[in-house]
CSV table of C-alpha atoms and ligand atoms in Angstrom, one decimal:
chain,number,residue,atom,x,y,z
A,1,MET,CA,106.1,237.1,96.6
A,2,CYS,CA,103.0,238.7,97.3
A,3,ALA,CA,103.1,242.3,98.0
A,4,GLN,CA,102.1,243.1,101.4
A,5,ARG,CA,98.8,244.8,101.4
A,6,LYS,CA,97.9,247.4,103.8
A,7,VAL,CA,94.7,246.4,105.5
A,8,GLU,CA,92.6,249.2,106.9
A,9,VAL,CA,90.6,248.2,109.9
A,10,SER,CA,87.7,250.5,110.4
A,11,THR,CA,86.4,250.7,113.9
A,12,PRO,CA,82.8,251.5,114.2
A,13,SER,CA,82.3,255.0,115.5
A,14,VAL,CA,81.1,254.9,119.1
A,15,PRO,CA,78.1,257.1,119.6
A,16,LYS,CA,78.6,259.9,122.0
A,17,ALA,CA,77.0,259.4,125.3
A,18,ALA,CA,75.0,262.6,124.8
A,19,GLN,CA,73.6,261.2,121.5
A,20,VAL,CA,72.4,258.0,123.3
A,21,ARG,CA,70.6,259.9,125.9
A,22,GLN,CA,68.8,262.0,123.4
A,23,ARG,CA,67.4,259.1,121.4
A,24,PRO,CA,63.7,258.9,122.1
A,25,ARG,CA,62.7,255.9,124.1
A,26,LEU,CA,59.3,254.4,124.9
A,27,ARG,CA,58.6,255.0,128.6
A,28,ALA,CA,56.7,252.4,130.7
A,29,VAL,CA,53.9,254.8,131.1
A,30,ASP,CA,53.5,255.2,127.3
A,31,ALA,CA,53.6,251.4,126.9
A,32,VAL,CA,50.6,251.2,129.3
A,33,SER,CA,48.8,253.9,127.4
A,34,LEU,CA,49.4,252.4,124.0
A,35,SER,CA,48.5,248.8,125.1
A,36,ALA,CA,45.5,247.4,123.2
A,37,ASP,CA,44.6,245.4,126.3
A,38,GLY,CA,42.9,247.1,129.2
A,39,ILE,CA,45.4,247.6,132.0
A,40,LEU,CA,44.4,248.1,135.6
A,41,GLY,CA,47.0,248.8,138.3
A,42,LEU,CA,46.0,248.4,142.0
A,43,ASN,CA,47.7,249.3,145.2
A,44,SER,CA,47.8,247.3,148.4
A,45,ASP,CA,44.3,248.5,149.3
A,46,ARG,CA,42.9,247.3,146.0
A,47,ARG,CA,42.3,250.8,144.9
A,48,ILE,CA,42.8,251.9,141.3
A,49,GLN,CA,46.1,253.6,140.4
A,50,VAL,CA,46.4,252.8,136.7
A,51,PHE,CA,43.5,252.8,134.3
A,52,ASN,CA,44.7,252.9,130.7
A,53,PRO,CA,42.8,254.3,127.6
A,54,ALA,CA,41.9,250.7,126.3
A,55,LEU,CA,40.2,250.1,129.7
A,56,GLU,CA,38.4,253.4,129.4
A,57,GLN,CA,37.1,252.2,126.1
A,58,LEU,CA,36.1,248.8,127.3
A,59,THR,CA,34.3,249.9,130.4
A,60,GLY,CA,33.0,253.4,129.4
A,61,PHE,CA,34.5,254.8,132.6
A,62,LYS,CA,37.0,257.8,132.5
A,63,ARG,CA,40.3,257.4,134.3
A,64,LYS,CA,39.9,260.6,136.3
A,65,ASP,CA,36.6,259.3,137.7
A,66,VAL,CA,37.9,255.9,138.9
A,67,VAL,CA,41.5,256.5,140.2
A,68,GLY,CA,41.5,256.0,143.9
A,69,LYS,CA,38.2,254.0,143.9
A,70,GLU,CA,38.0,250.4,145.1
A,71,CYS,CA,38.5,248.0,142.2
A,72,ARG,CA,35.3,246.0,143.0
A,73,ASN,CA,33.2,249.1,142.5
A,74,VAL,CA,34.5,249.6,139.0
A,75,LEU,CA,35.6,246.3,137.4
A,76,ARG,CA,32.3,244.5,137.6
A,77,VAL,CA,32.7,241.1,135.9
A,78,ILE,CA,30.1,238.4,136.1
A,79,ASP,CA,30.7,234.7,135.6
A,80,SER,CA,28.6,232.3,133.5
A,81,HIS,CA,26.1,231.9,136.4
A,82,GLY,CA,25.6,235.7,136.5
A,83,ASP,CA,27.5,236.1,139.8
A,84,LEU,CA,30.0,238.8,140.3
A,85,LEU,CA,33.6,237.4,140.2
A,86,CYS,CA,34.4,239.5,143.3
A,87,GLY,CA,30.9,238.9,144.8
A,88,ASN,CA,32.1,236.9,147.8
A,89,GLU,CA,35.8,236.9,147.5
A,90,CYS,CA,38.3,239.0,145.6
A,91,PRO,CA,40.0,237.0,142.8
A,92,LEU,CA,43.3,238.4,144.2
A,93,ASP,CA,42.8,236.2,147.2
A,94,HIS,CA,42.9,233.1,145.0
A,95,THR,CA,46.4,233.9,143.9
A,96,GLU,CA,48.5,231.2,145.5
A,97,SER,CA,50.6,231.5,142.4
A,98,SER,CA,51.3,235.1,141.2
A,99,ARG,CA,49.2,234.8,138.1
A,100,VAL,CA,45.6,233.9,137.7
A,101,LYS,CA,43.4,233.9,134.5
A,102,MET,CA,39.6,234.3,134.6
A,103,GLU,CA,36.8,234.8,132.1
A,104,GLY,CA,33.5,236.5,132.4
A,105,GLU,CA,31.3,239.3,131.1
A,106,LEU,CA,32.4,242.9,131.9
A,107,ILE,CA,29.5,245.1,132.8
A,108,GLY,CA,30.5,248.6,131.7
A,109,ALA,CA,29.2,252.1,132.7
A,110,HIS,CA,26.2,251.7,130.4
A,111,GLY,CA,25.2,248.3,131.7
A,112,LYS,CA,26.3,246.5,128.5
A,113,GLY,CA,28.1,243.2,128.9
A,114,VAL,CA,31.4,242.5,127.0
A,115,PRO,CA,33.0,239.0,127.1
A,116,VAL,CA,36.5,239.4,128.5
A,117,GLU,CA,39.5,237.4,129.7
A,118,LEU,CA,41.3,238.8,132.8
A,119,HIS,CA,44.9,238.0,133.8
A,120,TYR,CA,45.8,239.0,137.3
A,121,ALA,CA,49.4,239.4,138.2
A,122,VAL,CA,50.0,239.9,141.9
A,123,LYS,CA,52.9,241.1,144.0
A,124,CYS,CA,53.0,240.1,147.6
A,125,THR,CA,55.4,240.6,150.5
A,126,PRO,CA,57.3,237.5,151.7
A,127,THR,CA,54.7,237.1,154.4
A,128,GLY,CA,51.9,237.1,151.8
A,129,GLU,CA,50.5,240.6,152.2
A,130,LEU,CA,49.4,242.2,149.0
A,131,LEU,CA,51.7,244.9,147.7
A,132,GLY,CA,49.8,245.6,144.5
A,133,ALA,CA,48.5,243.9,141.3
A,134,VAL,CA,48.1,244.4,137.6
A,135,VAL,CA,45.1,243.2,135.8
A,136,ASN,CA,45.1,242.8,132.0
A,137,VAL,CA,41.6,242.9,130.6
A,138,ARG,CA,41.2,241.6,127.0
A,139,GLU,CA,38.0,241.5,125.1
A,140,VAL,CA,37.2,238.0,123.8
A,141,THR,CA,36.8,238.6,120.1
A,142,GLY,CA,34.2,237.2,117.8
A,143,VAL,CA,36.9,234.8,116.5
A,144,GLN,CA,37.4,233.3,119.9
A,145,GLN,CA,33.6,233.0,120.4
A,146,ASP,CA,33.3,231.4,117.0
A,147,SER,CA,36.0,229.0,118.0
A,148,SER,CA,33.9,228.0,121.1
A,149,VAL,CA,30.9,227.5,118.8
A,150,ARG,CA,33.1,225.5,116.5
A,151,SER,CA,34.2,223.3,119.4
A,152,THR,CA,30.6,222.7,120.5
A,153,LEU,CA,29.7,221.9,116.9
A,154,LEU,CA,32.7,219.6,116.7
A,155,ALA,CA,31.4,217.8,119.9
A,156,LEU,CA,27.9,217.6,118.4
A,157,VAL,CA,29.2,216.3,115.1
A,158,SER,CA,31.5,213.8,116.8
A,159,HIS,CA,28.7,212.4,119.0
A,160,GLU,CA,25.4,213.0,117.2
A,161,LEU,CA,26.7,212.3,113.7
A,162,GLN,CA,29.3,209.8,114.5
A,163,THR,CA,26.9,207.4,116.4
A,164,PRO,CA,24.5,206.8,113.4
A,165,ILE,CA,27.4,206.6,111.0
A,166,SER,CA,29.1,203.9,113.1
A,167,ILE,CA,25.9,201.9,113.4
A,168,ILE,CA,25.2,202.1,109.6
A,169,LYS,CA,28.8,201.1,108.9
A,170,ALA,CA,28.7,198.2,111.4
A,171,TYR,CA,25.4,196.8,110.1
A,172,ALA,CA,26.4,197.2,106.4
A,173,SER,CA,29.7,195.5,106.8
A,174,THR,CA,28.0,192.6,108.7
A,175,LEU,CA,25.6,192.1,105.9
A,176,ALA,CA,28.3,192.3,103.3
A,177,ARG,CA,30.5,189.6,104.9
A,178,ALA,CA,31.2,187.0,102.2
A,179,ASP,CA,31.8,184.2,104.7
A,180,ALA,CA,28.4,184.5,106.4
A,181,SER,CA,24.8,183.9,105.3
A,182,TRP,CA,22.0,185.6,107.1
A,183,SER,CA,18.4,184.6,107.5
A,184,GLU,CA,15.9,186.9,105.9
A,185,ALA,CA,14.7,188.1,109.3
A,186,ILE,CA,18.2,189.2,110.3
A,187,VAL,CA,18.8,190.9,107.0
A,188,ARG,CA,15.5,192.8,107.3
A,189,GLU,CA,16.2,193.8,110.9
A,190,LYS,CA,19.6,195.2,110.0
A,191,LEU,CA,18.3,197.0,106.9
A,192,ASN,CA,15.6,198.6,109.1
A,193,ALA,CA,18.2,199.8,111.6
A,194,ILE,CA,20.3,201.3,108.7
A,195,GLU,CA,17.2,203.1,107.4
A,196,GLU,CA,16.3,204.5,110.9
A,197,GLU,CA,19.9,205.7,111.5
A,198,SER,CA,20.0,207.3,108.0
A,199,ASP,CA,16.8,209.1,108.8
A,200,ARG,CA,18.2,210.3,112.1
A,201,LEU,CA,21.3,211.6,110.3
A,202,SER,CA,19.3,213.3,107.6
A,203,ARG,CA,17.0,215.0,110.2
A,204,LEU,CA,20.0,216.3,112.1
A,205,VAL,CA,21.7,217.7,109.0
A,206,SER,CA,18.4,219.4,107.9
A,207,ARG,CA,18.1,220.9,111.3
A,208,LEU,CA,21.6,222.3,111.1
A,209,LEU,CA,20.9,223.7,107.7
A,210,TYR,CA,17.6,225.2,108.8
A,211,THR,CA,19.3,226.9,111.8
A,212,SER,CA,21.9,228.5,109.6
A,213,ARG,CA,19.3,229.7,107.2
A,214,LEU,CA,17.3,231.2,110.0
A,215,GLU,CA,20.4,232.9,111.4
A,216,ALA,CA,21.1,234.4,108.0
A,217,ASN,CA,17.5,235.7,107.8
A,218,SER,CA,17.0,233.8,104.6
A,219,ILE,CA,13.6,232.3,105.6
A,220,THR,CA,10.4,234.1,104.6
A,221,LEU,CA,7.5,234.1,106.9
A,222,ASN,CA,4.1,233.2,105.5
A,223,LEU,CA,2.1,235.6,107.6
A,224,MET,CA,-1.6,235.4,108.1
A,225,LEU,CA,-4.3,235.9,110.8
A,226,LEU,CA,-4.0,233.1,113.3
A,227,ASP,CA,-6.5,231.6,115.8
A,228,LEU,CA,-3.9,230.7,118.4
A,229,PRO,CA,-6.2,228.8,120.8
A,230,LEU,CA,-7.2,226.5,117.9
A,231,GLU,CA,-3.6,226.0,116.7
A,232,THR,CA,-2.5,225.2,120.2
A,233,GLN,CA,-5.3,222.7,120.7
A,234,ARG,CA,-4.3,221.0,117.5
A,235,VAL,CA,-0.6,220.7,118.5
A,236,ALA,CA,-1.5,219.6,122.0
A,237,ARG,CA,-3.9,216.9,120.7
A,238,ARG,CA,-1.2,215.6,118.3
A,239,LEU,CA,1.5,215.3,121.0
A,240,ALA,CA,-0.9,213.8,123.5
A,241,GLU,CA,-1.5,210.9,121.2
A,242,THR,CA,2.1,209.7,121.6
A,243,ASP,CA,2.5,210.5,125.3
A,244,LYS,CA,0.3,208.8,127.7
A,245,ASP,CA,2.4,209.6,130.8
A,246,HIS,CA,1.4,213.3,131.0
A,247,GLU,CA,-1.7,215.3,131.0
A,248,ILE,CA,-1.7,218.3,128.5
A,249,LEU,CA,-4.1,221.1,129.5
A,250,VAL,CA,-4.8,224.1,127.2
A,251,SER,CA,-6.5,227.2,128.5
A,252,PHE,CA,-7.3,230.5,126.7
A,253,PRO,CA,-9.8,233.2,127.5
A,254,ALA,CA,-12.9,233.4,125.3
A,255,ASP,CA,-12.0,236.9,124.0
A,256,PHE,CA,-8.4,236.0,123.0
A,257,PRO,CA,-7.5,238.2,120.0
A,258,PRO,CA,-6.2,236.9,116.7
A,259,VAL,CA,-2.5,237.4,116.0
A,260,THR,CA,-0.5,237.6,112.8
A,261,GLY,CA,1.9,234.8,112.3
A,262,ASP,CA,3.2,232.0,110.1
A,263,PRO,CA,1.1,228.9,111.2
A,264,GLU,CA,3.8,226.4,110.3
A,265,LYS,CA,6.5,228.3,112.3
A,266,ILE,CA,4.2,228.9,115.4
A,267,ASP,CA,3.3,225.2,115.3
A,268,GLU,CA,7.0,224.5,115.3
A,269,VAL,CA,7.6,226.7,118.4
A,270,LEU,CA,4.7,225.2,120.3
A,271,THR,CA,5.7,221.7,119.3
A,272,ASN,CA,9.3,222.2,120.5
A,273,LEU,CA,8.2,223.8,123.8
A,274,ILE,CA,5.6,221.2,124.6
A,275,GLU,CA,7.9,218.3,123.5
A,276,ASN,CA,10.6,219.7,125.9
A,277,ALA,CA,8.1,220.0,128.7
A,278,LEU,CA,7.2,216.4,128.2
A,279,LYS,CA,10.8,215.2,127.8
A,280,PHE,CA,12.1,217.0,130.9
A,281,SER,CA,9.3,215.9,133.1
A,282,PRO,CA,10.3,212.3,133.6
A,283,GLU,CA,8.0,211.8,136.6
A,284,GLY,CA,4.9,212.6,134.5
A,285,GLY,CA,2.6,215.3,135.8
A,286,SER,CA,0.7,217.9,133.8
A,287,VAL,CA,1.9,220.3,131.1
A,288,THR,CA,-0.2,223.4,130.8
A,289,ILE,CA,-0.4,225.9,127.9
A,290,GLU,CA,-2.1,229.2,128.8
A,291,GLY,CA,-2.8,232.2,126.7
A,292,THR,CA,-3.2,235.7,128.0
A,293,PHE,CA,-3.1,239.1,126.4
A,294,ILE,CA,-2.0,242.5,127.6
A,295,ASP,CA,-2.7,245.6,125.4
A,296,SER,CA,-1.2,244.8,121.9
A,297,GLU,CA,0.6,241.6,122.9
A,298,VAL,CA,-0.4,238.0,123.6
A,299,HIS,CA,1.6,235.8,126.0
A,300,ILE,CA,1.6,232.0,125.6
A,301,THR,CA,3.1,230.1,128.5
A,302,VAL,CA,4.1,226.4,128.4
A,303,GLY,CA,4.5,225.2,132.0
A,304,ASP,CA,5.7,221.9,133.3
A,305,GLN,CA,6.4,220.1,136.6
A,306,GLY,CA,9.7,218.7,135.5
A,307,ILE,CA,13.4,219.0,136.4
A,308,GLY,CA,13.6,222.8,135.9
A,309,ILE,CA,16.5,224.8,134.8
A,310,PRO,CA,19.5,225.4,137.1
A,311,GLU,CA,19.7,229.0,138.3
A,312,GLY,CA,21.9,231.1,136.0
A,313,GLU,CA,21.3,228.9,132.9
A,314,GLU,CA,17.9,230.5,131.9
A,315,GLU,CA,19.5,232.6,129.1
A,316,ARG,CA,22.1,230.1,128.1
A,317,ILE,CA,19.6,227.4,127.1
A,318,PHE,CA,18.6,229.6,124.2
A,319,GLU,CA,22.1,229.6,122.8
A,320,ARG,CA,22.9,227.4,119.8
A,321,PHE,CA,23.8,223.8,120.9
A,322,TYR,CA,23.6,224.7,124.6
A,323,ARG,CA,22.3,221.8,126.8
A,324,VAL,CA,22.2,221.7,130.6
A,325,THR,CA,24.8,219.2,131.7
A,326,ASN,CA,22.6,217.2,134.1
A,327,SER,CA,19.8,216.7,131.5
A,328,GLY,CA,22.1,216.5,128.4
A,329,GLY,CA,23.7,213.3,129.5
A,330,THR,CA,20.6,211.2,129.5
A,331,THR,CA,18.0,212.9,127.3
A,332,PRO,CA,18.4,212.9,123.6
A,333,GLY,CA,18.6,216.3,121.8
A,334,THR,CA,20.9,218.7,120.0
A,335,GLY,CA,20.5,221.9,121.9
A,336,LEU,CA,19.1,223.6,118.8
A,337,GLY,CA,15.3,223.6,119.6
A,338,LEU,CA,15.2,226.6,121.9
A,339,HIS,CA,17.6,228.6,119.7
A,340,ILE,CA,15.3,228.0,116.7
A,341,CYS,CA,12.3,229.0,118.8
A,342,ARG,CA,14.0,232.3,119.7
A,343,LEU,CA,15.0,233.0,116.1
A,344,LEU,CA,11.4,232.3,114.9
A,345,ILE,CA,9.7,234.3,117.6
A,346,ASN,CA,12.1,237.2,117.1
A,347,ALA,CA,11.3,237.1,113.4
A,348,HIS,CA,7.6,237.6,114.3
A,349,GLY,CA,8.5,240.6,116.5
A,350,GLY,CA,8.0,238.7,119.8
A,351,ARG,CA,10.2,237.5,122.7
A,352,VAL,CA,10.7,234.2,124.4
A,353,TRP,CA,12.1,233.5,127.9
A,354,VAL,CA,11.9,231.0,130.8
A,355,GLU,CA,11.2,231.2,134.5
A,356,SER,CA,12.2,228.2,136.4
A,357,HIS,CA,12.7,226.6,139.8
A,358,PRO,CA,14.7,223.4,139.8
A,359,SER,CA,12.2,221.8,142.2
A,360,THR,CA,8.9,222.9,140.7
A,361,GLY,CA,9.5,222.9,136.9
A,362,SER,CA,9.7,225.5,134.2
A,363,ARG,CA,7.5,228.1,132.5
A,364,PHE,CA,8.5,229.1,128.9
A,365,THR,CA,6.6,232.2,127.6
A,366,PHE,CA,6.6,233.7,124.2
A,367,THR,CA,4.9,236.8,123.0
A,368,LEU,CA,3.4,237.8,119.6
A,369,PRO,CA,1.9,241.1,118.5
A,370,VAL,CA,-1.9,241.2,118.3
A,371,ALA,CA,-3.1,241.5,114.7
A,372,SER,CA,-3.6,245.1,113.8
A,373,GLU,CA,-7.1,244.4,112.3
A,374,ALA,CA,-8.2,243.1,115.8
B,401,ADP,P1,17.4,219.8,123.2
B,401,ADP,O1,16.1,219.6,123.9
B,401,ADP,O2,17.5,219.2,121.8
B,401,ADP,O3,18.6,219.5,124.0
B,401,ADP,P2,16.7,222.6,123.3
B,401,ADP,O4,17.3,223.8,122.7
B,401,ADP,O5,15.2,222.4,123.0
B,401,ADP,O6,17.6,221.4,122.9
B,401,ADP,O7,16.9,222.7,124.9
B,401,ADP,C1,18.2,223.1,125.4
B,401,ADP,C2,18.3,222.6,126.8
B,401,ADP,O8,17.5,223.3,127.7
B,401,ADP,C3,17.9,221.1,127.0
B,401,ADP,O9,19.0,220.2,126.7
B,401,ADP,C4,17.6,221.1,128.5
B,401,ADP,O10,18.8,221.1,129.2
B,401,ADP,C5,17.0,222.5,128.7
B,401,ADP,N1,15.5,222.5,128.7
B,401,ADP,C6,14.7,222.9,127.7
B,401,ADP,N2,13.4,222.8,128.0
B,401,ADP,C7,13.4,222.3,129.3
B,401,ADP,C8,12.3,222.1,130.2
B,401,ADP,N3,11.0,222.2,129.9
B,401,ADP,N4,12.7,221.6,131.4
B,401,ADP,C9,14.0,221.5,131.8
B,401,ADP,N5,15.0,221.8,131.0
B,401,ADP,C10,14.7,222.2,129.7
């Protein structure tokens, strides 16, 4: 018979009520202060009540200077068209549901833009009147921006690369069919198409590699004194030979000064701008290239009478892979040309921009420094 063992049951000691109360706890106000996201609290008049340190850092405004102010005067966020998110209507008015997410560029106290994601959480009365709101403001990090570049690259790869690959594959497997015999003319036609598509692929891949080398500053400029009017005439004549639908006019003043530049790269910039002017002027018309100079800078403007750039997209078209939707669907291209132009002109110490009216066409201008010997 087993001896009965005495089992001791230990009951956990219950903490004294006083001890529980003393244990430090994170208060809501500390949580708001510690948050890595910017947090903005608004009252029913849309005036600022809470403005945490992360938001101070993001905006450059101090809490003490903004509490009590109207939100729209402090949280200035612009959308991709350059319009203020609260320009016409407050985002809080769009909150049929209690949470809304928006994206834009936050313009801080120093006028600098930071890409952000905003989450609005709104509290209303049962009759729909605003009681207050909390806005979380999170900086969109480089990783997220990279991921948007990656998805554009993916779209480009899947369309621009996939199309020639599919054509090459289809023609090659047709020719390789054991059960068919093709006339010499057909064989030649298919081989020519394969060659053309391979060239297209190869051009695209080289362009991608060239862009990444330019971005990494690993291209050396072969700088020399340039006669820009002469260079421009040369490029214009070459392009006019293959385009009979447009008139290309070049005009430079007689005393136009020499500039320092890499002739091959400036030729590339001019070619791209003029080719775009021709490509996006489907109705024909004239393309003008004008040179002017102001103090130590020359300005070269390529103007067209084409489809123009929609308002708000003037800067975006210089981004890598960016194409305006209405033109991208029908006109071939990769969205790399203007990005390359900007990288090349910046490397020369110049600037490039566009002025455009959708009804009257576009004017692309780049600057270069006048050669110091001049
Ligand atoms: P791609 O021409 O290969 O698309 P670019 O970088 O040269 O790439 O141009 C980017 C986009 O800018 C074009 O897709 C087009 O939407 C717009 N664009 C460029 N030049 C013009 C122009 N002269 N007129 C109208 N739109 C233009």
